[in-house]
CSV table of C-alpha atoms and ligand atoms in Angstrom, one decimal:
chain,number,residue,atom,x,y,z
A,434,UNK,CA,-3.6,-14.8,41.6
A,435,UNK,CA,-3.6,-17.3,38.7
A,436,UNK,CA,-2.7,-15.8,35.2
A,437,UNK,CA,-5.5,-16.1,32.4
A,438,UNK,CA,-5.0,-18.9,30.1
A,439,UNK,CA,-2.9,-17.4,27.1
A,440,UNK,CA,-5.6,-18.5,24.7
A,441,UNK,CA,-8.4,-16.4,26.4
A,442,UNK,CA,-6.3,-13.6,26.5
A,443,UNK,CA,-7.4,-10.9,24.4
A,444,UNK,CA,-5.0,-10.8,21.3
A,445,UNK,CA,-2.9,-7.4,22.3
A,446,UNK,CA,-4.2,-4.2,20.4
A,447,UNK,CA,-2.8,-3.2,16.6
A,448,UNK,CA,-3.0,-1.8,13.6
A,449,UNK,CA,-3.5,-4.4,10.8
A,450,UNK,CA,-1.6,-3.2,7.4
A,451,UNK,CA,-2.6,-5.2,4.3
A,452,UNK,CA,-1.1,-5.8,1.1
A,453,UNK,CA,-0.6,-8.0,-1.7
A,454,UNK,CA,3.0,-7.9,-1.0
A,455,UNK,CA,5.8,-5.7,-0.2
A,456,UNK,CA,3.9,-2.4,-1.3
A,457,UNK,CA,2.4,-1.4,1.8
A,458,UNK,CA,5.9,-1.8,3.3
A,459,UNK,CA,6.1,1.7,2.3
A,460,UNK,CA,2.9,2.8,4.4
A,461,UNK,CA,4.0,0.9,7.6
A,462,UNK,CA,7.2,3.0,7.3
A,463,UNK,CA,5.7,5.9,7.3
A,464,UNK,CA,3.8,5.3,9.9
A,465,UNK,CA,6.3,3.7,12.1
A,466,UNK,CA,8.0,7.2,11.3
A,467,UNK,CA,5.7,9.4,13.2
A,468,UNK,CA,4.6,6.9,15.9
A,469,UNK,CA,7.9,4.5,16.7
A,470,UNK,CA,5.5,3.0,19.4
A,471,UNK,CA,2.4,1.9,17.6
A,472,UNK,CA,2.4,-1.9,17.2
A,473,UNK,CA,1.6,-3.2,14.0
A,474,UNK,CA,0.6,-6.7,12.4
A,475,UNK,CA,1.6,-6.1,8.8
A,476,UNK,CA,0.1,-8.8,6.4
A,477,UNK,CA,1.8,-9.1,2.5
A,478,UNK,CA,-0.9,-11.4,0.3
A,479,UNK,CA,1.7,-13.0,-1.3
A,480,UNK,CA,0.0,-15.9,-2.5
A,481,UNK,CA,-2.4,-14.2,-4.3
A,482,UNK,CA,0.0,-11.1,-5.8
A,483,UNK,CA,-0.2,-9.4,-8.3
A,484,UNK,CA,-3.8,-8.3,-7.8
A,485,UNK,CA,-3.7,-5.3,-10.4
A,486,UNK,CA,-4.8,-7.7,-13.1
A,487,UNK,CA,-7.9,-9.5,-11.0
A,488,UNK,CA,-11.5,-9.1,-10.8
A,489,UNK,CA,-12.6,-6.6,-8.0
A,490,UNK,CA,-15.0,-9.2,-6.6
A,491,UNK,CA,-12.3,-11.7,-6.0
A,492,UNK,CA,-9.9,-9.1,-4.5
A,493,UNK,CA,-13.2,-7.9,-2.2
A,494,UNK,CA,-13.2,-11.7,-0.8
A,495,UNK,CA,-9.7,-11.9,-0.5
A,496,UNK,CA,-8.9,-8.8,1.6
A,497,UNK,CA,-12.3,-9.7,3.5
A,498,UNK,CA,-11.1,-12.6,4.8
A,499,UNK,CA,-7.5,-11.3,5.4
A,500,UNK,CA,-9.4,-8.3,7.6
A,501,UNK,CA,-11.0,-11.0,9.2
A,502,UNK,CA,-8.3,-12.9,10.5
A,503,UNK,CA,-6.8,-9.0,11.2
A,504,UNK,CA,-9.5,-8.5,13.5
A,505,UNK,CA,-9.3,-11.9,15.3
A,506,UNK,CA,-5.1,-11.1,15.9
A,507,UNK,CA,-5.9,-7.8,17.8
A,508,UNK,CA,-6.7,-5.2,14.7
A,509,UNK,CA,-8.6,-2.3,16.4
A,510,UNK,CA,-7.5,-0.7,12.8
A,511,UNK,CA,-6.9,-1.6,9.3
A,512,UNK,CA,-5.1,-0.1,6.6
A,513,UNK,CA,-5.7,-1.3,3.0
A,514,UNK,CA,-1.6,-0.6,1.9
A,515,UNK,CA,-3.2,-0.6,-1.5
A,516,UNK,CA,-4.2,1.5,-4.1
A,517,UNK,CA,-5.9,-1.7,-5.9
A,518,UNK,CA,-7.3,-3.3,-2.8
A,519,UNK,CA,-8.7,0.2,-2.0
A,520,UNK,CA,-10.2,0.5,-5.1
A,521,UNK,CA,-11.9,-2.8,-4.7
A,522,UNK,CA,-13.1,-3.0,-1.8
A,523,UNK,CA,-12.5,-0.3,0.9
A,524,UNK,CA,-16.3,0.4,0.9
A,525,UNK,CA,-17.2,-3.1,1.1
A,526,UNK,CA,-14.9,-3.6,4.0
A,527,UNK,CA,-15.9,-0.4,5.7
A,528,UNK,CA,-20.4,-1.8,5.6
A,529,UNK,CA,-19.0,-5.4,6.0
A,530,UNK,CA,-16.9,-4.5,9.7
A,531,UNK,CA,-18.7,-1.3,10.8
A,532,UNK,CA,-17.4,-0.7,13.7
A,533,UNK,CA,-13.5,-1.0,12.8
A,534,UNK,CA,-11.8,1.9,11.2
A,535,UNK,CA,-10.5,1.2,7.6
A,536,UNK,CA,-8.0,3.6,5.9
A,537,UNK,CA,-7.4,2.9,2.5
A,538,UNK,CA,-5.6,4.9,-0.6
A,539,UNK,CA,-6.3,7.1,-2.9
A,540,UNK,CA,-4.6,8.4,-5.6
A,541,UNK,CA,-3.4,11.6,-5.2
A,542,UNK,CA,-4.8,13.6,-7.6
A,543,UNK,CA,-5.3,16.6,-5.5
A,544,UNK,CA,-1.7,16.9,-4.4
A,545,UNK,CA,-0.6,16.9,-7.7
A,546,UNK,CA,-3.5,19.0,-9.3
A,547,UNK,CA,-1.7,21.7,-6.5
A,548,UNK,CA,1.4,21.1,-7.5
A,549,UNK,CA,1.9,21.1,-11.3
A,550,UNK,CA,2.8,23.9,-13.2
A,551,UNK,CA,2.9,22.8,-16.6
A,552,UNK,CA,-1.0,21.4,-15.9
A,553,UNK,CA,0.2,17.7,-17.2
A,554,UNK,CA,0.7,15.1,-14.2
A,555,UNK,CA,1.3,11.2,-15.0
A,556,UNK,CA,-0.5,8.5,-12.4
A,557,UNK,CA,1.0,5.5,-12.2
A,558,UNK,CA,-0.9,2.6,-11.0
A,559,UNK,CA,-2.2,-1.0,-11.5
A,560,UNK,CA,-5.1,-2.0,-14.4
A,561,UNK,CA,-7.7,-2.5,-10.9
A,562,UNK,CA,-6.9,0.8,-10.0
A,563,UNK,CA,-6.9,2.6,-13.0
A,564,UNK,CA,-10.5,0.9,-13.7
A,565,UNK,CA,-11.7,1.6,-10.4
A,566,UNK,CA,-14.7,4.1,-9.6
A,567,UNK,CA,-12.4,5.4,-6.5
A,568,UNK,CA,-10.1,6.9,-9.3
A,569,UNK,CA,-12.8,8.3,-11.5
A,570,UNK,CA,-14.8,10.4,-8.8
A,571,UNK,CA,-11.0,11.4,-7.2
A,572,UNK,CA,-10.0,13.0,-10.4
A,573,UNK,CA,-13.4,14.0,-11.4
A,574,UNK,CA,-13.3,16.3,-7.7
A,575,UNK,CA,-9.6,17.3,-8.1
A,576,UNK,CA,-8.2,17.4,-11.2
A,577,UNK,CA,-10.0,20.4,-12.6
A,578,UNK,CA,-8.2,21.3,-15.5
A,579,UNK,CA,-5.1,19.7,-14.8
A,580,UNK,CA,-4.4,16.9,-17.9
A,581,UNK,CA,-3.9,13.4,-16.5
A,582,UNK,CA,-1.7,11.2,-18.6
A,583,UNK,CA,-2.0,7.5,-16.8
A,584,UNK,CA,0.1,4.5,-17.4
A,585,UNK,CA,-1.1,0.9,-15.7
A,586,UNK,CA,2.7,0.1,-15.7
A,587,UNK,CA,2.3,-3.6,-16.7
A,588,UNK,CA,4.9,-6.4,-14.6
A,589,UNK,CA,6.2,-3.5,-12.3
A,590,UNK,CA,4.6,-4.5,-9.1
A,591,UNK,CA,5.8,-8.4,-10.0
A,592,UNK,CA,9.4,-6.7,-11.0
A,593,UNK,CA,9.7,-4.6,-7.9
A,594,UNK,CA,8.9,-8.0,-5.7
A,595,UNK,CA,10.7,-10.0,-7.7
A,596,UNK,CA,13.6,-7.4,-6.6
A,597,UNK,CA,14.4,-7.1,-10.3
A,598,UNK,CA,17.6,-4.6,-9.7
A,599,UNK,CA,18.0,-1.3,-11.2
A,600,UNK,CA,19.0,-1.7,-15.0
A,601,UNK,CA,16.3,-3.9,-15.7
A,602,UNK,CA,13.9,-1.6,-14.0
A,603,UNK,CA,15.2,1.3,-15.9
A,604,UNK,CA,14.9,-0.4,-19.5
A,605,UNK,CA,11.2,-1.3,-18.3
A,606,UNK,CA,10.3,2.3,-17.0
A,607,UNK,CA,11.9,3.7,-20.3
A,608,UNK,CA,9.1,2.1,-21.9
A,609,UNK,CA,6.7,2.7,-19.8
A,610,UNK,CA,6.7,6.3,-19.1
A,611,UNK,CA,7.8,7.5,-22.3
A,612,UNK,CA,3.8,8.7,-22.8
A,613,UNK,CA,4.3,10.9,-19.8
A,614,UNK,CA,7.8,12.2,-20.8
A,615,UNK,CA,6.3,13.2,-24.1
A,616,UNK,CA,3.2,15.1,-22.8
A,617,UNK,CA,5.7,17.2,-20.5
A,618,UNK,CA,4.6,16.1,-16.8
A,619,UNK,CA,6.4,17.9,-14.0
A,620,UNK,CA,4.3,15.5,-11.5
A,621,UNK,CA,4.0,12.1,-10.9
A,622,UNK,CA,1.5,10.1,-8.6
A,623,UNK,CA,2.8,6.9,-7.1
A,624,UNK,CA,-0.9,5.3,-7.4
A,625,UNK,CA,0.8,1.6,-6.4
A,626,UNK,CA,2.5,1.4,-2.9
A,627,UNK,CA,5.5,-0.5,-4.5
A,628,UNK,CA,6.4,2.3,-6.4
A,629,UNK,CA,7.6,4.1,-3.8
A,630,UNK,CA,10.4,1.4,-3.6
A,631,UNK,CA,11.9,2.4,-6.9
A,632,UNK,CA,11.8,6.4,-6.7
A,633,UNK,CA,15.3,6.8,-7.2
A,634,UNK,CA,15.0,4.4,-10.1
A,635,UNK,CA,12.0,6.2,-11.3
A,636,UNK,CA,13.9,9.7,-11.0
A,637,UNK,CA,16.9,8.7,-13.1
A,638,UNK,CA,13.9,8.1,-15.8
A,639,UNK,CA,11.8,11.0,-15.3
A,640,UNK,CA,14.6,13.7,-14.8
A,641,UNK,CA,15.3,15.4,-11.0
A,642,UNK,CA,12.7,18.0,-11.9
A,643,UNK,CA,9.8,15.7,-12.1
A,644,UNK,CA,8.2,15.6,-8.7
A,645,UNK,CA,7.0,12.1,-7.7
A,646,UNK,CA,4.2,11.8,-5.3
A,647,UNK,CA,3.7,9.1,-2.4
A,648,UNK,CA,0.6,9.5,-0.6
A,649,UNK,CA,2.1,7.4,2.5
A,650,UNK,CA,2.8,10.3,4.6
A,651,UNK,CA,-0.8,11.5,4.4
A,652,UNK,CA,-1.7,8.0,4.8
A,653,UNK,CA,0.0,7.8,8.4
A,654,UNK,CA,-1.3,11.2,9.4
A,655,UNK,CA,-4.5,10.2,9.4
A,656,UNK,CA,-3.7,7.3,11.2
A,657,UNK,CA,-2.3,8.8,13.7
A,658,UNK,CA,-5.6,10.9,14.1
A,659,UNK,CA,-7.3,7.8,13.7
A,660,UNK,CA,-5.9,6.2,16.5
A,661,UNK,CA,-6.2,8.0,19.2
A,662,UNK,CA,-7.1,6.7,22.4
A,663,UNK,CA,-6.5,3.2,21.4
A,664,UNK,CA,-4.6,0.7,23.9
A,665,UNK,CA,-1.3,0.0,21.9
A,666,UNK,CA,1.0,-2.8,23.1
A,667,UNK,CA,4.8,-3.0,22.0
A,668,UNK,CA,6.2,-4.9,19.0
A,669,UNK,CA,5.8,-5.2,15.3
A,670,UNK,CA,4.8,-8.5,13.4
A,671,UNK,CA,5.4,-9.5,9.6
A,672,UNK,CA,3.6,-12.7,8.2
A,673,UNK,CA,3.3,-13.6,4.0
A,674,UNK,CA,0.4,-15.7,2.9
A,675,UNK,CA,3.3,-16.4,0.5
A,676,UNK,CA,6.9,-17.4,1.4
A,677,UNK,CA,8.2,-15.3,4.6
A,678,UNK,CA,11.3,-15.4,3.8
A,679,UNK,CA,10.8,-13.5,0.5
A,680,UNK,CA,9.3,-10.6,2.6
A,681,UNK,CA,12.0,-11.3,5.2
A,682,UNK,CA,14.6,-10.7,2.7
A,683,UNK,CA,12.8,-7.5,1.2
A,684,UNK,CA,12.4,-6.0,4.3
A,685,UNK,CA,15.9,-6.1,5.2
A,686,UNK,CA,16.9,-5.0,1.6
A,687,UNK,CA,14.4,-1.6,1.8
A,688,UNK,CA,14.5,-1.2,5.1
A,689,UNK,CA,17.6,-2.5,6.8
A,690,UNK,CA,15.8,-4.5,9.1
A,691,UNK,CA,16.2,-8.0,10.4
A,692,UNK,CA,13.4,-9.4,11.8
A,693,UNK,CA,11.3,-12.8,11.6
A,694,UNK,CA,8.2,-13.7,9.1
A,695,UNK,CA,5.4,-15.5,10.3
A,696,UNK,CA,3.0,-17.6,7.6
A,697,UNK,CA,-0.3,-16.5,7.4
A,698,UNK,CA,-2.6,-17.5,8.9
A,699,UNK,CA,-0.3,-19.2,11.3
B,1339,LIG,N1,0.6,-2.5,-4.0
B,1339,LIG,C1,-0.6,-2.7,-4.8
B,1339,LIG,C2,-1.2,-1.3,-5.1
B,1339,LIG,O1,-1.0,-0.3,-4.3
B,1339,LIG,C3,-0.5,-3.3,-6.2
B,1339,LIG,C4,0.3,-4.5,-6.5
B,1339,LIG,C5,-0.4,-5.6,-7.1
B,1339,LIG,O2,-0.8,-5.5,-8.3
B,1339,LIG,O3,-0.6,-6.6,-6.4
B,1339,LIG,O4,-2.0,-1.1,-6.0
């Protein structure tokens, strides 16, 4: 029997992970942790990072198109890696591509409304984020009486990609968490999926008794309850907008692992 043409072949089942860079690195690990299997098509929007500092409609057409061309490479799911993207545009996406899945962040005010005990936790996140109506009906829900002390952490994301190294980041974080040191938080939400990247970094700053929270692992649960069902095929993919071998180079310095970076779109 002949074999289908590889172009009319359906483009082999994923999940689509989008960010504007190596942030959402830190979501795809955590769900690679509880399913090794599940084939992912991980995009970084390099070209276009930071997007913190940019208008929510251009960051809706950006990570519109990018879900677009997701879809078209096998996407049966897409997570928006980003706590700005999310913001921005997770509803949009979610009326725009009805029928595909879309799990996006949120900062986790909740989590950290549970766990404080001195009733003062610091978020951390981008300007977009920080600004966005996602935030303001999260806390409003959550935060009760809890005091939130929230820093929009200006350069970090472009330092953390730029894989400024830990002394610089140090002198930077000094700065800019010397609010929350002085209101006496014991909690701190990671509301930017490159913090994650720098927690030891951010520890050594904070004190080992602040308690620094990454919503990634939540993130991948509910993908994994997302998911279900779905046809999966083997084998990750990387691709930059940007220049792949930046992300090539980051993803063997956070996560050890040598692999190649496609452009996108190819
Ligand atoms: N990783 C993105 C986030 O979670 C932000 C980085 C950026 O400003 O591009 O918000």
């Amino acid at each position: 029997m002949n074999q289908p043409a590889l172009s009319s072949m359906p483009a082999p089942a994923c999940v689509g992970i989008l960010d504007s860079g190596i942030g959402g690195l830190t979501v795809w690990s955590a769900i690679k942790a509880r399913m090794p299997q599940l084939p992912c098509l991980y995009v970084a929007d390099q070209a276009h990072l930071p997007y913190g500092p940019r208008p929510q409609t251009e960051i809706r057409a950006l990570v519109s198109e990018l879900s677009e061309q997701l879809l078209e490479a096998g996407a049966r799911l897409i997570v928006l890696a980003c706590n700005t993207a999310s913001a921005a545009a997770l509803s949009h996406l979610r009326t725009r591509f009805p029928d595909t899945p879309f799990v996006g962040m949120e900062p986790a005010v909740k989590p950290a409304a549970l766990h404080t005990r001195t009733g003062v936790v610091g978020l951390m996140a981008t300007r977009g984020t920080l600004q966005g109506e996602l935030l303001r009906s999260t806390a409003a829900r959550f935060a009760g009486t809890v005091k939130i002390v929230s820093s929009e952490c200006p350069g970090l994301a472009e330092a953390i990609e730029a894989g400024a190294d830990s002394a610089v980041l140090r002198a930077r974080l000094d700065e800019i968490l010397e609010p929350m040191r002085a209101a006496g938080v014991d909690t701190v939400v990671l509301g930017c999926t490159h913090y994650p990247l720098i927690a030891s970094t951010l520890t050594q700053v904070l004190g080992p008794t602040v308690h620094l929270i990454d919503p990634a692992p939540a993130i991948a649960r509910q993908v994994e309850r997302l998911w279900t069902g779905r046809v999966a095929a083997p084998g990750d993919r990387f691709a930059s907008t940007g220049d792949p071998d930046r992300l090539r180079a980051m993803l063997r310095r956070h996560f050890q692992l040598d692999t190649t970076v496609e452009h996108w779109p190819g």
